[in-house]
Short mmCIF file of N, CA, C and O in Angstrom, two decimals:
data_model
loop_
_atom_site.label_atom_id
_atom_site.label_comp_id
_atom_site.label_asym_id
_atom_site.label_seq_id
_atom_site.Cartn_x
_atom_site.Cartn_y
_atom_site.Cartn_z
N UNK A 1 0.86 -1.19 0.00
CA UNK A 1 0.00 0.00 0.00
C UNK A 1 0.89 1.24 0.00
O UNK A 1 1.79 1.36 0.81
N UNK A 2 0.60 2.17 -0.90
CA UNK A 2 1.37 3.41 -0.96
C UNK A 2 1.03 4.29 0.24
O UNK A 2 -0.08 4.26 0.76
N UNK A 3 1.97 5.11 0.66
CA UNK A 3 1.82 5.97 1.82
C UNK A 3 1.13 7.27 1.42
O UNK A 3 1.78 8.29 1.18
N UNK A 4 -0.21 7.22 1.31
CA UNK A 4 -0.99 8.40 0.95
C UNK A 4 -2.46 8.16 1.28
O UNK A 4 -2.89 7.04 1.49
N UNK A 5 -3.22 9.23 1.33
CA UNK A 5 -4.66 9.19 1.51
C UNK A 5 -5.29 9.78 0.26
O UNK A 5 -4.89 10.85 -0.19
N UNK A 6 -6.28 9.08 -0.31
CA UNK A 6 -6.93 9.54 -1.53
C UNK A 6 -8.27 10.21 -1.27
O UNK A 6 -8.64 11.15 -1.96
N UNK A 7 -9.01 9.69 -0.28
CA UNK A 7 -10.38 10.13 -0.04
C UNK A 7 -10.69 10.06 1.44
O UNK A 7 -10.33 9.08 2.10
N UNK A 8 -11.35 11.07 1.95
CA UNK A 8 -11.90 11.06 3.30
C UNK A 8 -13.40 11.23 3.15
O UNK A 8 -13.86 12.17 2.52
N UNK A 9 -14.17 10.29 3.72
CA UNK A 9 -15.63 10.38 3.68
C UNK A 9 -16.12 10.69 5.07
O UNK A 9 -15.80 9.99 6.03
N UNK A 10 -16.91 11.76 5.18
CA UNK A 10 -17.51 12.15 6.45
C UNK A 10 -18.95 11.65 6.48
O UNK A 10 -19.74 11.99 5.59
N UNK A 11 -19.29 10.86 7.48
CA UNK A 11 -20.66 10.39 7.65
C UNK A 11 -21.48 11.51 8.29
O UNK A 11 -21.11 12.02 9.34
N UNK A 12 -22.58 11.88 7.64
CA UNK A 12 -23.39 13.01 8.09
C UNK A 12 -24.84 12.60 8.33
O UNK A 12 -25.35 11.68 7.68
N UNK A 13 -25.49 13.26 9.27
CA UNK A 13 -26.90 12.98 9.58
C UNK A 13 -27.85 13.62 8.57
O UNK A 13 -28.90 13.09 8.28
N UNK A 14 -27.50 14.80 8.07
CA UNK A 14 -28.35 15.54 7.15
C UNK A 14 -27.46 16.03 6.00
O UNK A 14 -26.72 17.01 6.16
N UNK A 15 -27.54 15.34 4.87
CA UNK A 15 -26.65 15.64 3.75
C UNK A 15 -26.82 17.07 3.24
O UNK A 15 -25.83 17.75 2.96
N UNK A 16 -28.05 17.55 3.17
CA UNK A 16 -28.29 18.91 2.70
C UNK A 16 -27.66 19.95 3.60
O UNK A 16 -27.04 20.91 3.14
N UNK A 17 -27.81 19.75 4.92
CA UNK A 17 -27.22 20.68 5.88
C UNK A 17 -25.70 20.66 5.79
O UNK A 17 -25.04 21.70 5.78
N UNK A 18 -25.12 19.46 5.70
CA UNK A 18 -23.66 19.32 5.63
C UNK A 18 -23.13 19.95 4.35
O UNK A 18 -22.12 20.68 4.38
N UNK A 19 -23.81 19.70 3.25
CA UNK A 19 -23.39 20.29 1.98
C UNK A 19 -23.43 21.82 2.06
O UNK A 19 -22.49 22.50 1.65
N UNK A 20 -24.52 22.36 2.61
CA UNK A 20 -24.66 23.81 2.73
C UNK A 20 -23.54 24.39 3.60
O UNK A 20 -23.01 25.47 3.30
N UNK A 21 -23.16 23.70 4.67
CA UNK A 21 -22.09 24.16 5.55
C UNK A 21 -20.77 24.27 4.77
O UNK A 21 -20.10 25.31 4.80
N UNK A 22 -20.37 23.20 4.08
CA UNK A 22 -19.10 23.21 3.37
C UNK A 22 -19.12 24.19 2.20
O UNK A 22 -18.11 24.85 1.92
N UNK A 23 -20.26 24.33 1.55
CA UNK A 23 -20.37 25.34 0.48
C UNK A 23 -20.27 26.75 1.06
O UNK A 23 -19.68 27.64 0.45
N UNK A 24 -20.81 26.97 2.27
CA UNK A 24 -20.68 28.28 2.92
C UNK A 24 -19.23 28.59 3.26
O UNK A 24 -18.83 29.76 3.31
N UNK A 25 -18.41 27.55 3.46
CA UNK A 25 -16.97 27.75 3.67
C UNK A 25 -16.25 28.07 2.37
O UNK A 25 -15.06 28.38 2.39
N UNK A 26 -16.96 27.98 1.24
CA UNK A 26 -16.35 28.28 -0.04
C UNK A 26 -15.95 27.05 -0.84
O UNK A 26 -15.35 27.16 -1.90
N UNK A 27 -16.30 25.86 -0.35
CA UNK A 27 -15.97 24.64 -1.08
C UNK A 27 -16.95 24.47 -2.23
O UNK A 27 -18.13 24.74 -2.09
N UNK A 28 -16.45 23.98 -3.37
CA UNK A 28 -17.28 23.80 -4.57
C UNK A 28 -17.40 22.33 -4.92
O UNK A 28 -16.45 21.56 -4.75
N UNK A 29 -18.57 21.95 -5.41
CA UNK A 29 -18.83 20.58 -5.83
C UNK A 29 -19.53 20.58 -7.17
O UNK A 29 -20.19 21.56 -7.53
N UNK A 30 -19.39 19.49 -7.88
CA UNK A 30 -20.15 19.30 -9.12
C UNK A 30 -21.34 18.38 -8.90
O UNK A 30 -22.02 18.01 -9.85
N UNK A 31 -21.61 18.00 -7.64
CA UNK A 31 -22.73 17.10 -7.34
C UNK A 31 -24.05 17.79 -7.64
O UNK A 31 -24.22 18.98 -7.38
N UNK A 32 -24.98 17.02 -8.17
CA UNK A 32 -26.32 17.53 -8.42
C UNK A 32 -27.06 17.65 -7.09
O UNK A 32 -26.72 16.95 -6.11
N UNK A 33 -28.07 18.51 -7.00
CA UNK A 33 -28.80 18.69 -5.73
C UNK A 33 -29.35 17.39 -5.14
O UNK A 33 -29.39 17.24 -3.93
N UNK A 34 -29.72 16.42 -5.95
CA UNK A 34 -30.31 15.19 -5.43
C UNK A 34 -29.34 14.04 -5.24
O UNK A 34 -29.74 12.94 -4.84
N UNK A 35 -28.06 14.25 -5.50
CA UNK A 35 -27.07 13.17 -5.34
C UNK A 35 -27.01 12.71 -3.89
O UNK A 35 -27.14 13.50 -2.97
N UNK A 36 -26.76 11.41 -3.69
CA UNK A 36 -26.70 10.88 -2.32
C UNK A 36 -25.30 10.93 -1.73
O UNK A 36 -25.10 10.64 -0.55
N UNK A 37 -24.31 11.30 -2.53
CA UNK A 37 -22.94 11.54 -2.06
C UNK A 37 -22.48 12.85 -2.68
O UNK A 37 -22.74 13.11 -3.85
N UNK A 38 -21.81 13.68 -1.89
CA UNK A 38 -21.29 14.95 -2.38
C UNK A 38 -19.77 14.90 -2.28
O UNK A 38 -19.23 14.64 -1.20
N UNK A 39 -19.10 15.11 -3.41
CA UNK A 39 -17.65 15.07 -3.47
C UNK A 39 -17.09 16.48 -3.65
O UNK A 39 -17.60 17.26 -4.44
N UNK A 40 -16.00 16.77 -2.90
CA UNK A 40 -15.28 18.02 -3.03
C UNK A 40 -13.82 17.70 -3.35
O UNK A 40 -13.20 16.90 -2.64
N UNK A 41 -13.27 18.32 -4.38
CA UNK A 41 -11.84 18.20 -4.64
C UNK A 41 -11.14 19.04 -3.58
O UNK A 41 -11.46 20.21 -3.40
N UNK A 42 -10.20 18.46 -2.87
CA UNK A 42 -9.50 19.15 -1.79
C UNK A 42 -8.00 18.99 -2.02
O UNK A 42 -7.37 18.07 -1.48
N UNK A 43 -7.44 19.88 -2.83
CA UNK A 43 -6.03 19.74 -3.19
C UNK A 43 -5.85 18.46 -3.98
O UNK A 43 -6.61 18.19 -4.91
N UNK A 44 -4.93 17.62 -3.57
CA UNK A 44 -4.67 16.37 -4.26
C UNK A 44 -5.49 15.20 -3.77
O UNK A 44 -5.17 14.05 -4.08
N UNK A 45 -6.52 15.47 -3.00
CA UNK A 45 -7.38 14.39 -2.51
C UNK A 45 -8.84 14.82 -2.61
O UNK A 45 -9.14 15.92 -3.05
N UNK A 46 -9.74 13.95 -2.17
CA UNK A 46 -11.17 14.23 -2.23
C UNK A 46 -11.78 14.06 -0.84
O UNK A 46 -11.42 13.13 -0.11
N UNK A 47 -12.69 14.96 -0.50
CA UNK A 47 -13.50 14.84 0.71
C UNK A 47 -14.93 14.59 0.26
O UNK A 47 -15.44 15.30 -0.61
N UNK A 48 -15.57 13.57 0.84
CA UNK A 48 -16.94 13.22 0.48
C UNK A 48 -17.85 13.34 1.69
O UNK A 48 -17.42 13.11 2.83
N UNK A 49 -19.10 13.68 1.44
CA UNK A 49 -20.16 13.67 2.45
C UNK A 49 -21.15 12.58 2.05
O UNK A 49 -21.58 12.53 0.89
N UNK A 50 -21.52 11.72 3.02
CA UNK A 50 -22.43 10.62 2.73
C UNK A 50 -23.23 10.33 3.99
O UNK A 50 -22.77 10.62 5.11
N UNK A 51 -24.37 9.74 3.85
CA UNK A 51 -25.20 9.36 4.99
C UNK A 51 -24.38 8.59 6.02
O UNK A 51 -23.70 7.61 5.69
N UNK A 52 -24.44 9.02 7.27
CA UNK A 52 -23.69 8.36 8.34
C UNK A 52 -24.10 6.89 8.47
O UNK A 52 -23.26 6.01 8.63
N UNK A 53 -25.40 6.62 8.38
CA UNK A 53 -25.89 5.23 8.49
C UNK A 53 -25.37 4.37 7.34
O UNK A 53 -24.93 3.24 7.54
N UNK A 54 -25.42 4.91 6.11
CA UNK A 54 -24.95 4.15 4.96
C UNK A 54 -23.44 3.95 5.00
O UNK A 54 -22.94 2.88 4.63
N UNK A 55 -22.72 4.96 5.47
CA UNK A 55 -21.26 4.83 5.58
C UNK A 55 -20.90 3.75 6.59
O UNK A 55 -20.02 2.92 6.34
N UNK A 56 -21.58 3.74 7.73
CA UNK A 56 -21.31 2.71 8.75
C UNK A 56 -21.60 1.32 8.20
O UNK A 56 -20.78 0.40 8.36
N UNK A 57 -22.75 1.16 7.53
CA UNK A 57 -23.09 -0.15 6.96
C UNK A 57 -22.08 -0.57 5.90
O UNK A 57 -21.62 -1.73 5.88
N UNK A 58 -21.70 0.36 5.04
CA UNK A 58 -20.74 0.07 3.98
C UNK A 58 -19.38 -0.30 4.54
O UNK A 58 -18.67 -1.13 3.97
N UNK A 59 -19.01 0.31 5.67
CA UNK A 59 -17.71 0.06 6.29
C UNK A 59 -17.73 -1.14 7.23
O UNK A 59 -16.68 -1.56 7.72
N UNK A 60 -18.93 -1.66 7.52
CA UNK A 60 -19.04 -2.81 8.42
C UNK A 60 -18.74 -2.48 9.87
O UNK A 60 -18.17 -3.30 10.59
N UNK A 61 -19.12 -1.26 10.32
CA UNK A 61 -18.85 -0.86 11.70
C UNK A 61 -20.15 -0.49 12.42
O UNK A 61 -21.15 -0.17 11.79
N UNK A 62 -20.11 -0.57 13.74
CA UNK A 62 -21.22 -0.11 14.57
C UNK A 62 -21.04 1.38 14.82
O UNK A 62 -19.95 1.83 15.16
N UNK A 63 -22.09 2.15 14.64
CA UNK A 63 -22.03 3.59 14.86
C UNK A 63 -22.53 3.88 16.26
O UNK A 63 -23.73 3.86 16.50
N UNK A 64 -21.60 4.17 17.16
CA UNK A 64 -21.96 4.51 18.54
C UNK A 64 -22.41 5.95 18.68
O UNK A 64 -22.83 6.37 19.75
N UNK A 65 -22.30 6.74 17.61
CA UNK A 65 -22.76 8.12 17.62
C UNK A 65 -21.78 9.12 18.19
O UNK A 65 -22.01 10.31 18.12
N UNK A 66 -20.69 8.64 18.75
CA UNK A 66 -19.73 9.55 19.35
C UNK A 66 -18.62 9.94 18.41
O UNK A 66 -18.59 9.56 17.23
N UNK A 67 -17.69 10.71 18.94
CA UNK A 67 -16.54 11.13 18.17
C UNK A 67 -15.75 9.91 17.74
O UNK A 67 -15.54 8.97 18.52
N UNK A 68 -15.31 9.88 16.49
CA UNK A 68 -14.64 8.71 15.93
C UNK A 68 -13.15 8.65 16.14
O UNK A 68 -12.49 7.77 15.61
N UNK A 69 -12.58 9.58 16.93
CA UNK A 69 -11.15 9.54 17.19
C UNK A 69 -10.30 10.07 16.05
O UNK A 69 -9.12 9.76 15.97
N UNK A 70 -10.90 10.86 15.16
CA UNK A 70 -10.17 11.43 14.03
C UNK A 70 -10.39 12.94 13.99
O UNK A 70 -11.52 13.40 14.16
N UNK A 71 -9.32 13.68 13.77
CA UNK A 71 -9.41 15.12 13.56
C UNK A 71 -8.81 15.43 12.20
O UNK A 71 -7.72 14.97 11.88
N UNK A 72 -9.53 16.18 11.40
CA UNK A 72 -9.03 16.63 10.11
C UNK A 72 -8.25 17.92 10.34
O UNK A 72 -8.51 18.63 11.31
N UNK A 73 -7.32 18.23 9.47
CA UNK A 73 -6.54 19.46 9.63
C UNK A 73 -6.48 20.24 8.33
O UNK A 73 -6.44 19.66 7.25
N UNK A 74 -6.47 21.54 8.48
CA UNK A 74 -6.35 22.47 7.36
C UNK A 74 -5.21 23.42 7.70
O UNK A 74 -5.33 24.22 8.63
N UNK A 75 -4.09 23.29 7.00
CA UNK A 75 -2.95 24.16 7.27
C UNK A 75 -3.01 25.41 6.42
O UNK A 75 -3.45 25.38 5.27
N UNK A 76 -2.57 26.51 7.01
CA UNK A 76 -2.61 27.82 6.36
C UNK A 76 -1.25 28.50 6.54
O UNK A 76 -0.45 28.08 7.37
N UNK A 77 -0.98 29.57 5.76
CA UNK A 77 0.36 30.15 5.75
C UNK A 77 0.72 31.08 6.91
O UNK A 77 1.88 31.49 7.01
N UNK A 78 -0.24 31.42 7.80
CA UNK A 78 0.10 32.37 8.87
C UNK A 78 -0.87 32.25 10.04
O UNK A 78 -1.99 31.74 9.88
N UNK A 79 -0.49 32.76 11.21
CA UNK A 79 -1.43 32.80 12.33
C UNK A 79 -2.69 33.61 12.00
O UNK A 79 -3.80 33.23 12.38
N UNK A 80 -2.53 34.72 11.27
CA UNK A 80 -3.70 35.53 10.90
C UNK A 80 -4.67 34.72 10.04
O UNK A 80 -5.89 34.87 10.17
N UNK A 81 -4.14 33.86 9.18
CA UNK A 81 -5.00 33.02 8.34
C UNK A 81 -5.75 31.99 9.19
O UNK A 81 -6.89 31.65 8.88
N UNK A 82 -5.14 31.50 10.27
CA UNK A 82 -5.85 30.60 11.20
C UNK A 82 -7.08 31.31 11.74
O UNK A 82 -8.20 30.78 11.69
N UNK A 83 -6.88 32.52 12.25
CA UNK A 83 -8.00 33.28 12.82
C UNK A 83 -9.07 33.58 11.78
O UNK A 83 -10.27 33.51 12.06
N UNK A 84 -8.65 33.88 10.55
CA UNK A 84 -9.61 34.18 9.49
C UNK A 84 -10.45 32.95 9.13
O UNK A 84 -11.67 33.05 8.96
N UNK A 85 -9.81 31.78 9.05
CA UNK A 85 -10.56 30.56 8.73
C UNK A 85 -11.51 30.21 9.88
O UNK A 85 -12.65 29.80 9.64
N UNK A 86 -11.08 30.37 11.11
CA UNK A 86 -11.96 30.11 12.25
C UNK A 86 -13.18 31.03 12.22
O UNK A 86 -14.31 30.60 12.48
N UNK A 87 -12.97 32.29 11.89
CA UNK A 87 -14.08 33.24 11.79
C UNK A 87 -15.03 32.84 10.67
O UNK A 87 -16.26 32.89 10.83
N UNK A 88 -14.48 32.42 9.55
CA UNK A 88 -15.30 31.97 8.42
C UNK A 88 -16.10 30.73 8.80
O UNK A 88 -17.28 30.61 8.47
N UNK A 89 -15.46 29.81 9.50
CA UNK A 89 -16.15 28.59 9.93
C UNK A 89 -17.29 28.93 10.88
O UNK A 89 -18.40 28.41 10.75
N UNK A 90 -17.04 29.82 11.83
CA UNK A 90 -18.08 30.22 12.78
C UNK A 90 -19.25 30.87 12.05
O UNK A 90 -20.42 30.57 12.33
N UNK A 91 -18.96 31.73 11.09
CA UNK A 91 -20.01 32.39 10.32
C UNK A 91 -20.81 31.40 9.48
O UNK A 91 -21.96 31.66 9.15
N UNK A 92 -20.20 30.25 9.16
CA UNK A 92 -20.87 29.22 8.37
C UNK A 92 -21.65 28.23 9.22
O UNK A 92 -22.29 27.33 8.68
N UNK A 93 -21.56 28.35 10.54
CA UNK A 93 -22.31 27.47 11.43
C UNK A 93 -21.48 26.50 12.24
O UNK A 93 -22.03 25.65 12.94
N UNK A 94 -20.16 26.61 12.19
CA UNK A 94 -19.30 25.74 12.98
C UNK A 94 -19.33 26.14 14.45
O UNK A 94 -19.60 27.28 14.79
N UNK A 95 -19.00 25.17 15.29
CA UNK A 95 -18.79 25.45 16.72
C UNK A 95 -17.28 25.56 16.91
O UNK A 95 -16.53 24.62 16.62
N UNK A 96 -16.81 26.71 17.38
CA UNK A 96 -15.38 26.89 17.63
C UNK A 96 -15.08 26.19 18.96
O UNK A 96 -15.63 26.54 20.00
N UNK A 97 -14.21 25.20 18.92
CA UNK A 97 -13.88 24.43 20.12
C UNK A 97 -12.58 24.87 20.77
O UNK A 97 -12.34 24.56 21.93
N UNK A 98 -11.75 25.58 19.99
CA UNK A 98 -10.51 26.14 20.53
C UNK A 98 -10.13 27.33 19.68
O UNK A 98 -9.94 27.21 18.48
N UNK A 99 -10.05 28.50 20.31
CA UNK A 99 -9.64 29.70 19.60
C UNK A 99 -8.19 29.58 19.16
O UNK A 99 -7.40 28.85 19.77
N UNK A 100 -7.82 30.33 18.12
CA UNK A 100 -6.44 30.33 17.67
C UNK A 100 -5.51 30.81 18.77
O UNK A 100 -5.80 31.79 19.45
N UNK A 101 -4.39 30.09 18.93
CA UNK A 101 -3.41 30.43 19.97
C UNK A 101 -2.08 29.79 19.62
O UNK A 101 -2.02 28.82 18.86
N UNK A 102 -1.02 30.32 20.21
CA UNK A 102 0.29 29.70 20.05
C UNK A 102 0.27 28.31 20.65
O UNK A 102 -0.42 28.06 21.64
N UNK A 103 1.04 27.39 20.05
CA UNK A 103 1.07 26.00 20.49
C UNK A 103 2.38 25.65 21.16
O UNK A 103 3.38 26.37 21.00
N UNK A 104 2.40 24.53 21.85
CA UNK A 104 3.61 24.07 22.51
C UNK A 104 4.69 23.67 21.50
O UNK A 104 5.86 23.64 21.82
N UNK A 105 4.30 23.35 20.26
CA UNK A 105 5.25 22.90 19.25
C UNK A 105 5.76 24.05 18.37
O UNK A 105 6.45 23.83 17.38
N UNK A 106 5.42 25.29 18.72
CA UNK A 106 5.96 26.44 18.02
C UNK A 106 5.12 26.97 16.88
O UNK A 106 5.58 27.83 16.13
N UNK A 107 3.91 26.50 16.75
CA UNK A 107 3.01 26.98 15.71
C UNK A 107 1.86 27.77 16.32
O UNK A 107 1.96 28.31 17.43
N UNK A 108 0.77 27.81 15.57
CA UNK A 108 -0.43 28.55 15.98
C UNK A 108 -1.61 27.77 15.43
O UNK A 108 -1.63 27.42 14.24
N UNK A 109 -2.60 27.45 16.28
CA UNK A 109 -3.74 26.70 15.77
C UNK A 109 -4.98 26.93 16.61
O UNK A 109 -4.92 27.42 17.73
N UNK A 110 -6.10 26.56 16.02
CA UNK A 110 -7.40 26.58 16.66
C UNK A 110 -8.20 25.42 16.11
O UNK A 110 -7.73 24.68 15.24
N UNK A 111 -9.44 25.25 16.59
CA UNK A 111 -10.22 24.10 16.15
C UNK A 111 -11.71 24.42 16.13
O UNK A 111 -12.18 25.30 16.86
N UNK A 112 -12.42 23.68 15.28
CA UNK A 112 -13.87 23.79 15.21
C UNK A 112 -14.48 22.44 14.88
O UNK A 112 -13.77 21.53 14.45
N UNK A 113 -15.78 22.32 15.10
CA UNK A 113 -16.52 21.14 14.64
C UNK A 113 -17.58 21.59 13.66
O UNK A 113 -18.18 22.66 13.82
N UNK A 114 -17.81 20.75 12.65
CA UNK A 114 -18.87 21.03 11.68
C UNK A 114 -20.21 20.64 12.30
O UNK A 114 -20.25 20.15 13.44
N UNK A 115 -21.33 20.86 11.60
CA UNK A 115 -22.64 20.56 12.19
C UNK A 115 -22.84 19.10 12.61
O UNK A 115 -23.71 18.81 13.43
N UNK A 116 -22.04 18.17 12.08
CA UNK A 116 -22.15 16.76 12.47
C UNK A 116 -21.12 16.38 13.53
O UNK A 116 -21.01 15.22 13.90
N UNK A 117 -20.35 17.35 14.02
CA UNK A 117 -19.38 17.08 15.07
C UNK A 117 -18.01 16.63 14.58
O UNK A 117 -17.17 16.25 15.39
N UNK A 118 -17.76 16.68 13.26
CA UNK A 118 -16.44 16.32 12.75
C UNK A 118 -15.46 17.43 13.13
O UNK A 118 -15.70 18.60 12.87
N UNK A 119 -14.38 17.03 13.78
CA UNK A 119 -13.41 17.99 14.30
C UNK A 119 -12.38 18.37 13.24
O UNK A 119 -11.84 17.52 12.54
N UNK A 120 -12.14 19.67 13.14
CA UNK A 120 -11.14 20.24 12.25
C UNK A 120 -10.17 21.09 13.06
O UNK A 120 -10.59 21.91 13.86
N UNK A 121 -8.88 20.90 12.83
CA UNK A 121 -7.88 21.81 13.35
C UNK A 121 -7.47 22.73 12.21
O UNK A 121 -7.29 22.27 11.08
N UNK A 122 -7.30 24.00 12.50
CA UNK A 122 -6.77 24.96 11.53
C UNK A 122 -5.42 25.39 12.10
O UNK A 122 -5.36 25.87 13.23
N UNK A 123 -4.36 25.16 11.33
CA UNK A 123 -3.03 25.35 11.90
C UNK A 123 -2.06 26.06 10.96
O UNK A 123 -2.12 25.89 9.74
N UNK A 124 -1.19 26.83 11.58
CA UNK A 124 0.00 27.35 10.90
C UNK A 124 1.18 26.65 11.56
O UNK A 124 1.39 26.77 12.77
N UNK A 125 1.91 25.87 10.76
CA UNK A 125 3.09 25.17 11.26
C UNK A 125 4.31 25.71 10.54
O UNK A 125 4.53 25.39 9.36
N UNK A 126 5.12 26.55 11.21
CA UNK A 126 6.27 27.15 10.55
C UNK A 126 7.37 26.15 10.23
O UNK A 126 8.32 26.48 9.51
N UNK A 127 7.25 24.91 10.72
CA UNK A 127 8.27 23.89 10.49
C UNK A 127 7.99 23.07 9.23
O UNK A 127 8.82 22.26 8.83
N UNK A 128 6.81 23.22 8.64
CA UNK A 128 6.43 22.50 7.43
C UNK A 128 6.32 23.48 6.27
O UNK A 128 6.14 24.68 6.47
N UNK A 129 6.39 22.96 5.05
CA UNK A 129 6.26 23.78 3.86
C UNK A 129 4.86 23.61 3.29
O UNK A 129 4.45 22.49 2.96
N UNK A 130 4.14 24.71 3.18
CA UNK A 130 2.81 24.72 2.57
C UNK A 130 2.98 25.15 1.13
O UNK A 130 3.40 26.28 0.86
N UNK A 131 2.71 24.25 0.19
CA UNK A 131 2.90 24.52 -1.23
C UNK A 131 1.73 25.37 -1.76
O UNK A 131 0.67 25.44 -1.15
N UNK A 132 1.93 25.97 -2.92
CA UNK A 132 0.90 26.80 -3.53
C UNK A 132 -0.38 26.06 -3.85
O UNK A 132 -1.46 26.66 -3.87
N UNK A 133 -0.30 24.74 -4.08
CA UNK A 133 -1.50 23.96 -4.39
C UNK A 133 -2.20 23.44 -3.14
O UNK A 133 -3.16 22.69 -3.22
N UNK A 134 -1.70 23.86 -1.95
CA UNK A 134 -2.31 23.42 -0.70
C UNK A 134 -1.71 22.17 -0.11
O UNK A 134 -2.02 21.81 1.02
N UNK A 135 -0.85 21.49 -0.87
CA UNK A 135 -0.21 20.30 -0.32
C UNK A 135 0.82 20.75 0.72
O UNK A 135 1.29 21.88 0.70
N UNK A 136 1.15 19.83 1.60
CA UNK A 136 2.07 20.18 2.69
C UNK A 136 3.20 19.17 2.75
O UNK A 136 3.01 17.99 2.43
N UNK A 137 4.36 19.63 3.12
CA UNK A 137 5.56 18.78 3.20
C UNK A 137 6.16 18.89 4.59
O UNK A 137 6.29 19.99 5.13
N UNK A 138 6.53 17.75 5.13
CA UNK A 138 7.21 17.74 6.42
C UNK A 138 8.53 18.49 6.30
O UNK A 138 9.20 18.42 5.28
N UNK A 139 8.90 19.20 7.38
CA UNK A 139 10.14 19.97 7.36
C UNK A 139 11.36 19.14 7.49
O UNK A 139 11.39 17.97 7.64
#
């Protein structure tokens, strides 16, 4: 198996609400209004929204309804950009779970959850290289 991630699928309770949230963040999709899966191109990978129940059944797992132990991350070029993305997320309906602040590892980050509780960290890591296409490289 190659060392990469191609697709992240978020299980959502209300596909229309989830789609509207990500579109309010500025994400674009080619999915039709009635599609049962919504795909977003996210740099060199894809993020999908799909029914939480169908995703659990398809994956062969029990859905306990709680946090799944995964946090997604969105890296940005500066601390000011962290704060701007957090403000945009809040305006789109996110719950800010941690305001932007300096970190113990020498960066700056904050966090939010989307309407389905999926956790996102927004971070500026001065030790990594953020490429123009949004891809990131370890320092």
